[in-house]
Amino acid sequence: MKRSWGALAVALVLVMAAAPVFAADVFVRIGTSTVGGGFYLIGNTIAQLGTAKMKDINFTAVTGGSVKNCMNLGTKDMELGMVQSSTVNDAWNGTGSFKDKPIKTLRYVTAIYPMPAHILVNTDAGIKSIADFKGKKVDFGSVGQGIEVNTREFMSVYGLNDADVKVERFGRSEVEEALKTGDSQAHIWTTNAPNAQVSDMIRSGKVGLIPIETGKIHEIVMKFPHYAPAVIPGGTYPGYDKDVQVVAAIGSLLTYEDMPEDVIYKITKMLHENVPFLRERLNYFSNFELKTALDGMAVPLHPGAKKYYVEKGLLKE
């Protein structure tokens, strides 16, 4: 029987046109932090999980910071971003670093981990309270990180602002040396506890931790409800046998409202159904679990994430 190659070609084109389009060309960029920061490690671990478990989506982690990640999500220059809850609140309401420029397209995917505030001070600086930051060299972190948001919010409760301190800017890899030498005298870092870098700093004898006074904790939480009272448990760091009373932000994974529902659903499911993979690779995921997935949510939930949480009974339809 003779075959018409022209007819076969037409048929092949029709079949290809009718076939479902799979997400092999879906690229998901995850905004993290500067190299060495917690968000950087988290984003790369999520990308590793995605590469291992999802063949239809290509993941890559890119550097950034909470403020920068919100901005890039707003312009769709990334698909996912790690952001801490205080920065999310500012971005949504158009306050702080986003003054009069709210980003209303942000959508929540999941909480990743609680971030107790480590208030680190040079031991020779005589700092016993955030009130003592006045006139001191205070490291606000690299531009675009959530650290500067935390620092400003905490200082405001003590009646301080940028003009009352000497603002320094050190990247994550520079923080330890700056605090030890006194180039920085104070630095607020919302991160996991224990944190290996913090442990190293404290062991040096040049860096210490200070608490937040009970009354000020109440004021911070009342003024900025995206924080919660928290403790760094006694024994977490050498020389600190008693609990250190502080507050915590939430490290969260966000996207933007136009991200396809099926893509965000798959990512949310992947994360919550591969917890052992995440915990084995990074201690930032030690508290990651479904029941706390909505902690710190300061923006609307993405429909793809909501679909998964409804399936699992965390939310009602």
mmCIF file of N, CA, C and O in Angstrom, residues 124-218:
data_model
loop_
_atom_site.group_PDB
_atom_site.id
_atom_site.type_symbol
_atom_site.label_atom_id
_atom_site.label_comp_id
_atom_site.label_asym_id
_atom_site.label_seq_id
_atom_site.Cartn_x
_atom_site.Cartn_y
_atom_site.Cartn_z
ATOM 1 N N ASP A 124 32.747 44.295 73.879
ATOM 2 C CA ASP A 124 33.424 45.475 74.413
ATOM 3 C C ASP A 124 32.607 46.755 74.242
ATOM 4 O O ASP A 124 33.051 47.834 74.647
ATOM 5 N N ALA A 125 31.414 46.630 73.627
ATOM 6 C CA ALA A 125 30.641 47.833 73.292
ATOM 7 C C ALA A 125 29.752 48.313 74.427
ATOM 8 O O ALA A 125 29.185 49.413 74.350
ATOM 9 N N GLY A 126 29.602 47.503 75.472
ATOM 10 C CA GLY A 126 28.781 47.917 76.604
ATOM 11 C C GLY A 126 27.297 47.958 76.309
ATOM 12 O O GLY A 126 26.552 48.737 76.927
ATOM 13 N N ILE A 127 26.851 47.125 75.393
ATOM 14 C CA ILE A 127 25.437 47.115 74.998
ATOM 15 C C ILE A 127 24.706 46.017 75.780
ATOM 16 O O ILE A 127 25.017 44.831 75.644
ATOM 17 N N LYS A 128 23.724 46.428 76.591
ATOM 18 C CA LYS A 128 22.928 45.481 77.371
ATOM 19 C C LYS A 128 21.484 45.406 76.892
ATOM 20 O O LYS A 128 20.738 44.512 77.268
ATOM 21 N N SER A 129 21.091 46.381 76.071
ATOM 22 C CA SER A 129 19.719 46.496 75.585
ATOM 23 C C SER A 129 19.750 47.176 74.225
ATOM 24 O O SER A 129 20.716 47.884 73.888
ATOM 25 N N ILE A 130 18.684 46.997 73.457
ATOM 26 C CA ILE A 130 18.582 47.709 72.185
ATOM 27 C C ILE A 130 18.606 49.215 72.426
ATOM 28 O O ILE A 130 19.064 49.982 71.575
ATOM 29 N N ALA A 131 18.178 49.645 73.602
ATOM 30 C CA ALA A 131 18.239 51.075 73.939
ATOM 31 C C ALA A 131 19.669 51.596 73.858
ATOM 32 O O ALA A 131 19.897 52.779 73.558
ATOM 33 N N ASP A 132 20.642 50.713 74.095
ATOM 34 C CA ASP A 132 22.052 51.108 74.081
ATOM 35 C C ASP A 132 22.641 51.188 72.673
ATOM 36 O O ASP A 132 23.824 51.506 72.519
ATOM 37 N N PHE A 133 21.821 50.915 71.650
ATOM 38 C CA PHE A 133 22.305 51.054 70.273
ATOM 39 C C PHE A 133 22.632 52.508 69.946
ATOM 40 O O PHE A 133 23.396 52.779 69.009
ATOM 41 N N LYS A 134 22.046 53.444 70.674
ATOM 42 C CA LYS A 134 22.214 54.860 70.355
ATOM 43 C C LYS A 134 23.698 55.232 70.321
ATOM 44 O O LYS A 134 24.453 54.971 71.262
ATOM 45 N N GLY A 135 24.107 55.807 69.190
ATOM 46 C CA GLY A 135 25.486 56.238 69.016
ATOM 47 C C GLY A 135 26.438 55.126 68.619
ATOM 48 O O GLY A 135 27.620 55.383 68.380
ATOM 49 N N LYS A 136 25.954 53.904 68.534
ATOM 50 C CA LYS A 136 26.813 52.758 68.223
ATOM 51 C C LYS A 136 26.778 52.423 66.727
ATOM 52 O O LYS A 136 25.902 52.863 65.975
ATOM 53 N N LYS A 137 27.745 51.605 66.317
ATOM 54 C CA LYS A 137 27.811 51.124 64.930
ATOM 55 C C LYS A 137 26.920 49.880 64.802
ATOM 56 O O LYS A 137 27.249 48.823 65.341
ATOM 57 N N VAL A 138 25.807 50.046 64.116
ATOM 58 C CA VAL A 138 24.809 48.981 64.004
ATOM 59 C C VAL A 138 24.761 48.481 62.560
ATOM 60 O O VAL A 138 24.545 49.258 61.626
ATOM 61 N N ASP A 139 24.965 47.187 62.405
ATOM 62 C CA ASP A 139 24.982 46.572 61.075
ATOM 63 C C ASP A 139 23.550 46.269 60.629
ATOM 64 O O ASP A 139 22.870 45.444 61.225
ATOM 65 N N PHE A 140 23.110 46.940 59.562
ATOM 66 C CA PHE A 140 21.773 46.730 59.007
ATOM 67 C C PHE A 140 21.763 45.631 57.944
ATOM 68 O O PHE A 140 20.730 45.361 57.340
ATOM 69 N N GLY A 141 22.904 45.002 57.702
ATOM 70 C CA GLY A 141 22.979 43.975 56.665
ATOM 71 C C GLY A 141 23.049 44.579 55.278
ATOM 72 O O GLY A 141 22.971 45.801 55.096
ATOM 73 N N SER A 142 23.204 43.726 54.280
ATOM 74 C CA SER A 142 23.245 44.194 52.896
ATOM 75 C C SER A 142 21.920 44.843 52.522
ATOM 76 O O SER A 142 20.858 44.465 53.025
ATOM 77 N N VAL A 143 21.975 45.811 51.616
ATOM 78 C CA VAL A 143 20.753 46.481 51.151
ATOM 79 C C VAL A 143 19.813 45.443 50.548
ATOM 80 O O VAL A 143 20.220 44.594 49.761
ATOM 81 N N GLY A 144 18.557 45.512 50.934
ATOM 82 C CA GLY A 144 17.560 44.594 50.374
ATOM 83 C C GLY A 144 17.277 43.383 51.231
ATOM 84 O O GLY A 144 16.427 42.574 50.881
ATOM 85 N N GLN A 145 17.954 43.234 52.358
ATOM 86 C CA GLN A 145 17.681 42.109 53.242
ATOM 87 C C GLN A 145 16.644 42.502 54.293
ATOM 88 O O GLN A 145 16.484 43.666 54.645
ATOM 89 N N GLY A 146 15.960 41.499 54.839
ATOM 90 C CA GLY A 146 14.954 41.756 55.851
ATOM 91 C C GLY A 146 15.533 42.244 57.160
ATOM 92 O O GLY A 146 14.815 42.799 58.001
ATOM 93 N N ILE A 147 16.850 42.068 57.343
ATOM 94 C CA ILE A 147 17.505 42.476 58.585
ATOM 95 C C ILE A 147 17.272 43.956 58.869
ATOM 96 O O ILE A 147 17.020 44.361 60.007
ATOM 97 N N GLU A 148 17.346 44.794 57.844
ATOM 98 C CA GLU A 148 17.175 46.222 58.079
ATOM 99 C C GLU A 148 15.742 46.539 58.511
ATOM 100 O O GLU A 148 15.512 47.460 59.307
ATOM 101 N N VAL A 149 14.775 45.767 58.027
ATOM 102 C CA VAL A 149 13.389 45.956 58.445
ATOM 103 C C VAL A 149 13.252 45.635 59.934
ATOM 104 O O VAL A 149 12.690 46.414 60.711
ATOM 105 N N ASN A 150 13.786 44.463 60.344
ATOM 106 C CA ASN A 150 13.728 44.075 61.759
ATOM 107 C C ASN A 150 14.388 45.126 62.638
ATOM 108 O O ASN A 150 13.844 45.523 63.676
ATOM 109 N N THR A 151 15.569 45.558 62.234
ATOM 110 C CA THR A 151 16.341 46.494 63.044
ATOM 111 C C THR A 151 15.586 47.794 63.244
ATOM 112 O O THR A 151 15.493 48.324 64.367
ATOM 113 N N ARG A 152 15.023 48.326 62.168
ATOM 114 C CA ARG A 152 14.277 49.576 62.282
ATOM 115 C C ARG A 152 13.030 49.411 63.159
ATOM 116 O O ARG A 152 12.706 50.282 63.965
ATOM 117 N N GLU A 153 12.338 48.293 62.986
ATOM 118 C CA GLU A 153 11.118 48.079 63.769
ATOM 119 C C GLU A 153 11.440 47.938 65.258
ATOM 120 O O GLU A 153 10.773 48.533 66.108
ATOM 121 N N PHE A 154 12.457 47.149 65.575
ATOM 122 C CA PHE A 154 12.822 46.974 66.976
ATOM 123 C C PHE A 154 13.285 48.296 67.592
ATOM 124 O O PHE A 154 12.901 48.654 68.702
ATOM 125 N N MET A 155 14.144 49.010 66.861
ATOM 126 C CA MET A 155 14.661 50.276 67.392
ATOM 127 C C MET A 155 13.535 51.273 67.617
ATOM 128 O O MET A 155 13.582 52.065 68.568
ATOM 129 N N SER A 156 12.516 51.253 66.765
ATOM 130 C CA SER A 156 11.432 52.232 66.891
ATOM 131 C C SER A 156 10.707 52.107 68.218
ATOM 132 O O SER A 156 10.222 53.105 68.772
ATOM 133 N N VAL A 157 10.629 50.884 68.750
ATOM 134 C CA VAL A 157 9.968 50.661 70.036
ATOM 135 C C VAL A 157 10.779 51.287 71.171
ATOM 136 O O VAL A 157 10.249 51.606 72.235
ATOM 137 N N TYR A 158 12.057 51.501 70.938
ATOM 138 C CA TYR A 158 12.936 52.143 71.923
ATOM 139 C C TYR A 158 13.124 53.630 71.610
ATOM 140 O O TYR A 158 13.979 54.291 72.203
ATOM 141 N N GLY A 159 12.354 54.143 70.644
ATOM 142 C CA GLY A 159 12.439 55.559 70.306
ATOM 143 C C GLY A 159 13.641 55.921 69.469
ATOM 144 O O GLY A 159 14.043 57.092 69.415
ATOM 145 N N LEU A 160 14.236 54.930 68.790
ATOM 146 C CA LEU A 160 15.431 55.170 67.976
ATOM 147 C C LEU A 160 15.115 55.046 66.493
ATOM 148 O O LEU A 160 14.227 54.289 66.087
ATOM 149 N N ASN A 161 15.891 55.759 65.674
ATOM 150 C CA ASN A 161 15.805 55.606 64.221
ATOM 151 C C ASN A 161 17.208 55.616 63.626
ATOM 152 O O ASN A 161 18.203 55.660 64.364
ATOM 153 N N ASP A 162 17.294 55.600 62.300
ATOM 154 C CA ASP A 162 18.600 55.514 61.629
ATOM 155 C C ASP A 162 19.555 56.619 62.073
ATOM 156 O O ASP A 162 20.766 56.397 62.194
ATOM 157 N N ALA A 163 19.026 57.818 62.297
ATOM 158 C CA ALA A 163 19.871 58.962 62.637
ATOM 159 C C ALA A 163 20.517 58.822 64.013
ATOM 160 O O ALA A 163 21.504 59.503 64.300
ATOM 161 N N ASP A 164 19.982 57.928 64.839
ATOM 162 C CA ASP A 164 20.504 57.761 66.200
ATOM 163 C C ASP A 164 21.675 56.789 66.277
ATOM 164 O O ASP A 164 22.301 56.640 67.335
ATOM 165 N N VAL A 165 21.961 56.092 65.158
ATOM 166 C CA VAL A 165 23.038 55.101 65.154
ATOM 167 C C VAL A 165 23.943 55.341 63.948
ATOM 168 O O VAL A 165 23.619 56.130 63.053
ATOM 169 N N LYS A 166 25.060 54.643 63.934
ATOM 170 C CA LYS A 166 25.953 54.674 62.777
ATOM 171 C C LYS A 166 25.664 53.422 61.955
ATOM 172 O O LYS A 166 26.050 52.314 62.330
ATOM 173 N N VAL A 167 24.948 53.601 60.866
ATOM 174 C CA VAL A 167 24.512 52.468 60.058
ATOM 175 C C VAL A 167 25.688 51.863 59.294
ATOM 176 O O VAL A 167 26.390 52.564 58.557
ATOM 177 N N GLU A 168 25.902 50.565 59.494
ATOM 178 C CA GLU A 168 26.919 49.824 58.756
ATOM 179 C C GLU A 168 26.232 48.815 57.845
ATOM 180 O O GLU A 168 25.085 48.426 58.083
ATOM 181 N N ARG A 169 26.960 48.385 56.807
ATOM 182 C CA ARG A 169 26.388 47.434 55.845
ATOM 183 C C ARG A 169 27.398 46.326 55.572
ATOM 184 O O ARG A 169 28.343 46.507 54.803
ATOM 185 N N PHE A 170 27.206 45.173 56.193
ATOM 186 C CA PHE A 170 28.083 44.035 55.953
ATOM 187 C C PHE A 170 27.280 42.873 55.373
ATOM 188 O O PHE A 170 26.144 42.615 55.788
ATOM 189 N N GLY A 171 27.874 42.191 54.409
ATOM 190 C CA GLY A 171 27.252 40.992 53.853
ATOM 191 C C GLY A 171 27.333 39.853 54.854
ATOM 192 O O GLY A 171 28.093 39.903 55.824
ATOM 193 N N ARG A 172 26.573 38.805 54.607
ATOM 194 C CA ARG A 172 26.501 37.693 55.555
ATOM 195 C C ARG A 172 27.871 37.102 55.860
ATOM 196 O O ARG A 172 28.181 36.766 57.013
ATOM 197 N N SER A 173 28.726 36.999 54.877
ATOM 198 C CA SER A 173 30.045 36.412 55.095
ATOM 199 C C SER A 173 30.977 37.340 55.874
ATOM 200 O O SER A 173 32.021 36.918 56.368
ATOM 201 N N GLU A 174 30.612 38.610 56.007
ATOM 202 C CA GLU A 174 31.467 39.592 56.680
ATOM 203 C C GLU A 174 31.040 39.875 58.116
ATOM 204 O O GLU A 174 31.777 40.501 58.887
ATOM 205 N N VAL A 175 29.834 39.450 58.477
ATOM 206 C CA VAL A 175 29.250 39.811 59.776
ATOM 207 C C VAL A 175 30.124 39.381 60.946
ATOM 208 O O VAL A 175 30.382 40.155 61.879
ATOM 209 N N GLU A 176 30.605 38.151 60.906
ATOM 210 C CA GLU A 176 31.356 37.600 62.027
ATOM 211 C C GLU A 176 32.604 38.406 62.319
ATOM 212 O O GLU A 176 32.857 38.809 63.466
ATOM 213 N N GLU A 177 33.394 38.670 61.306
ATOM 214 C CA GLU A 177 34.644 39.413 61.509
ATOM 215 C C GLU A 177 34.368 40.841 61.963
ATOM 216 O O GLU A 177 35.070 41.383 62.821
ATOM 217 N N ALA A 178 33.316 41.464 61.388
ATOM 218 C CA ALA A 178 32.988 42.837 61.751
ATOM 219 C C ALA A 178 32.613 42.952 63.229
ATOM 220 O O ALA A 178 33.039 43.877 63.922
ATOM 221 N N LEU A 179 31.833 41.995 63.723
ATOM 222 C CA LEU A 179 31.429 42.031 65.133
ATOM 223 C C LEU A 179 32.613 41.743 66.054
ATOM 224 O O LEU A 179 32.758 42.361 67.116
ATOM 225 N N LYS A 180 33.464 40.830 65.657
ATOM 226 C CA LYS A 180 34.617 40.489 66.496
ATOM 227 C C LYS A 180 35.580 41.662 66.629
ATOM 228 O O LYS A 180 36.142 41.914 67.703
ATOM 229 N N THR A 181 35.788 42.408 65.544
ATOM 230 C CA THR A 181 36.768 43.498 65.549
ATOM 231 C C THR A 181 36.193 44.822 66.042
ATOM 232 O O THR A 181 36.937 45.755 66.308
ATOM 233 N N GLY A 182 34.862 44.878 66.145
ATOM 234 C CA GLY A 182 34.229 46.126 66.563
ATOM 235 C C GLY A 182 33.884 47.045 65.418
ATOM 236 O O GLY A 182 33.375 48.149 65.640
ATOM 237 N N ASP A 183 34.148 46.624 64.166
ATOM 238 C CA ASP A 183 33.705 47.421 63.024
ATOM 239 C C ASP A 183 32.182 47.503 63.008
ATOM 240 O O ASP A 183 31.589 48.434 62.471
ATOM 241 N N SER A 184 31.558 46.478 63.581
ATOM 242 C CA SER A 184 30.126 46.495 63.877
ATOM 243 C C SER A 184 30.006 46.218 65.368
ATOM 244 O O SER A 184 30.688 45.346 65.904
ATOM 245 N N GLN A 185 29.135 46.965 66.034
ATOM 246 C CA GLN A 185 28.961 46.763 67.478
ATOM 247 C C GLN A 185 27.639 46.080 67.830
ATOM 248 O O GLN A 185 27.475 45.611 68.953
ATOM 249 N N ALA A 186 26.743 46.036 66.868
ATOM 250 C CA ALA A 186 25.455 45.375 67.096
ATOM 251 C C ALA A 186 24.865 44.934 65.760
ATOM 252 O O ALA A 186 25.045 45.597 64.736
ATOM 253 N N HIS A 187 24.169 43.802 65.807
ATOM 254 C CA HIS A 187 23.573 43.249 64.588
ATOM 255 C C HIS A 187 22.394 42.368 64.985
ATOM 256 O O HIS A 187 22.533 41.492 65.841
ATOM 257 N N ILE A 188 21.241 42.613 64.393
ATOM 258 C CA ILE A 188 20.061 41.792 64.668
ATOM 259 C C ILE A 188 19.870 40.828 63.508
ATOM 260 O O ILE A 188 19.710 41.248 62.362
ATOM 261 N N TRP A 189 19.896 39.554 63.824
ATOM 262 C CA TRP A 189 19.787 38.525 62.793
ATOM 263 C C TRP A 189 18.652 37.571 63.151
ATOM 264 O O TRP A 189 18.733 36.827 64.118
ATOM 265 N N THR A 190 17.564 37.641 62.392
ATOM 266 C CA THR A 190 16.477 36.684 62.592
ATOM 267 C C THR A 190 16.824 35.428 61.802
ATOM 268 O O THR A 190 16.830 35.431 60.577
ATOM 269 N N THR A 191 17.118 34.358 62.526
ATOM 270 C CA THR A 191 17.581 33.137 61.890
ATOM 271 C C THR A 191 17.224 31.941 62.762
ATOM 272 O O THR A 191 16.623 32.098 63.827
ATOM 273 N N ASN A 192 17.554 30.764 62.303
ATOM 274 C CA ASN A 192 17.245 29.560 63.079
ATOM 275 C C ASN A 192 18.143 29.463 64.307
ATOM 276 O O ASN A 192 19.216 30.056 64.359
ATOM 277 N N ALA A 193 17.671 28.722 65.293
ATOM 278 C CA ALA A 193 18.478 28.474 66.499
ATOM 279 C C ALA A 193 18.494 26.965 66.768
ATOM 280 O O ALA A 193 17.426 26.363 66.859
ATOM 281 N N PRO A 194 19.662 26.342 66.868
ATOM 282 C CA PRO A 194 20.988 26.971 66.825
ATOM 283 C C PRO A 194 21.430 27.313 65.409
ATOM 284 O O PRO A 194 20.960 26.721 64.437
ATOM 285 N N ASN A 195 22.326 28.258 65.334
ATOM 286 C CA ASN A 195 22.924 28.662 64.076
ATOM 287 C C ASN A 195 24.438 28.511 64.222
ATOM 288 O O ASN A 195 25.030 29.067 65.156
ATOM 289 N N ALA A 196 25.040 27.772 63.318
ATOM 290 C CA ALA A 196 26.464 27.446 63.436
ATOM 291 C C ALA A 196 27.337 28.689 63.426
ATOM 292 O O ALA A 196 28.323 28.786 64.178
ATOM 293 N N GLN A 197 26.991 29.668 62.596
ATOM 294 C CA GLN A 197 27.802 30.884 62.527
ATOM 295 C C GLN A 197 27.705 31.671 63.829
ATOM 296 O O GLN A 197 28.703 32.225 64.318
ATOM 297 N N VAL A 198 26.520 31.722 64.403
ATOM 298 C CA VAL A 198 26.348 32.399 65.688
ATOM 299 C C VAL A 198 27.160 31.686 66.768
ATOM 300 O O VAL A 198 27.822 32.321 67.598
ATOM 301 N N SER A 199 27.126 30.350 66.759
ATOM 302 C CA SER A 199 27.907 29.577 67.742
ATOM 303 C C SER A 199 29.385 29.915 67.652
ATOM 304 O O SER A 199 30.062 30.102 68.681
ATOM 305 N N ASP A 200 29.893 30.007 66.433
ATOM 306 C CA ASP A 200 31.309 30.338 66.243
ATOM 307 C C ASP A 200 31.630 31.728 66.778
ATOM 308 O O ASP A 200 32.681 31.945 67.403
ATOM 309 N N MET A 201 30.733 32.672 66.532
ATOM 310 C CA MET A 201 30.961 34.034 67.012
ATOM 311 C C MET A 201 31.017 34.076 68.539
ATOM 312 O O MET A 201 31.896 34.713 69.133
ATOM 313 N N ILE A 202 30.080 33.399 69.176
ATOM 314 C CA ILE A 202 30.011 33.418 70.637
ATOM 315 C C ILE A 202 31.224 32.723 71.248
ATOM 316 O O ILE A 202 31.784 33.186 72.257
ATOM 317 N N ARG A 203 31.657 31.626 70.657
ATOM 318 C CA ARG A 203 32.833 30.906 71.173
ATOM 319 C C ARG A 203 34.087 31.782 71.152
ATOM 320 O O ARG A 203 35.026 31.568 71.920
ATOM 321 N N SER A 204 34.118 32.760 70.270
ATOM 322 C CA SER A 204 35.295 33.624 70.169
ATOM 323 C C SER A 204 35.464 34.502 71.411
ATOM 324 O O SER A 204 36.551 35.023 71.667
ATOM 325 N N GLY A 205 34.374 34.677 72.167
ATOM 326 C CA GLY A 205 34.429 35.558 73.330
ATOM 327 C C GLY A 205 34.299 37.025 72.981
ATOM 328 O O GLY A 205 34.221 37.880 73.863
ATOM 329 N N LYS A 206 34.254 37.337 71.696
ATOM 330 C CA LYS A 206 34.168 38.729 71.248
ATOM 331 C C LYS A 206 32.735 39.159 70.947
ATOM 332 O O LYS A 206 32.446 40.339 70.768
ATOM 333 N N VAL A 207 31.818 38.171 70.891
ATOM 334 C CA VAL A 207 30.434 38.447 70.500
ATOM 335 C C VAL A 207 29.488 37.825 71.523
ATOM 336 O O VAL A 207 29.707 36.688 71.970
ATOM 337 N N GLY A 208 28.457 38.566 71.900
ATOM 338 C CA GLY A 208 27.478 38.060 72.854
ATOM 339 C C GLY A 208 26.061 38.233 72.368
ATOM 340 O O GLY A 208 25.794 38.900 71.352
ATOM 341 N N LEU A 209 25.126 37.607 73.082
ATOM 342 C CA LEU A 209 23.692 37.707 72.802
ATOM 343 C C LEU A 209 23.032 38.504 73.909
ATOM 344 O O LEU A 209 23.345 38.313 75.092
ATOM 345 N N ILE A 210 22.099 39.373 73.556
ATOM 346 C CA ILE A 210 21.316 40.049 74.588
ATOM 347 C C ILE A 210 19.836 39.765 74.353
ATOM 348 O O ILE A 210 19.405 39.540 73.214
ATOM 349 N N PRO A 211 19.025 39.771 75.413
ATOM 350 C CA PRO A 211 17.589 39.529 75.275
ATOM 351 C C PRO A 211 16.835 40.816 74.985
ATOM 352 O O PRO A 211 17.408 41.913 74.975
ATOM 353 N N ILE A 212 15.531 40.668 74.781
ATOM 354 C CA ILE A 212 14.625 41.817 74.710
ATOM 355 C C ILE A 212 13.812 41.812 76.004
ATOM 356 O O ILE A 212 13.312 40.765 76.432
ATOM 357 N N GLU A 213 13.694 42.959 76.624
ATOM 358 C CA GLU A 213 12.952 43.048 77.871
ATOM 359 C C GLU A 213 11.500 42.625 77.667
ATOM 360 O O GLU A 213 10.907 42.885 76.608
ATOM 361 N N THR A 214 10.907 41.991 78.683
ATOM 362 C CA THR A 214 9.551 41.454 78.566
ATOM 363 C C THR A 214 8.553 42.514 78.107
ATOM 364 O O THR A 214 7.730 42.262 77.218
ATOM 365 N N GLY A 215 8.624 43.693 78.696
ATOM 366 C CA GLY A 215 7.701 44.765 78.316
ATOM 367 C C GLY A 215 7.867 45.186 76.864
ATOM 368 O O GLY A 215 6.880 45.482 76.169
ATOM 369 N N LYS A 216 9.103 45.197 76.402
ATOM 370 C CA LYS A 216 9.365 45.589 75.017
ATOM 371 C C LYS A 216 8.925 44.503 74.035
ATOM 372 O O LYS A 216 8.509 44.807 72.912
ATOM 373 N N ILE A 217 9.010 43.242 74.456
ATOM 374 C CA ILE A 217 8.492 42.159 73.617
ATOM 375 C C ILE A 217 7.009 42.388 73.370
ATOM 376 O O ILE A 217 6.513 42.283 72.233
ATOM 377 N N HIS A 218 6.285 42.714 74.419
ATOM 378 C CA HIS A 218 4.853 42.979 74.295
ATOM 379 C C HIS A 218 4.602 44.155 73.361
ATOM 380 O O HIS A 218 3.718 44.095 72.491
#
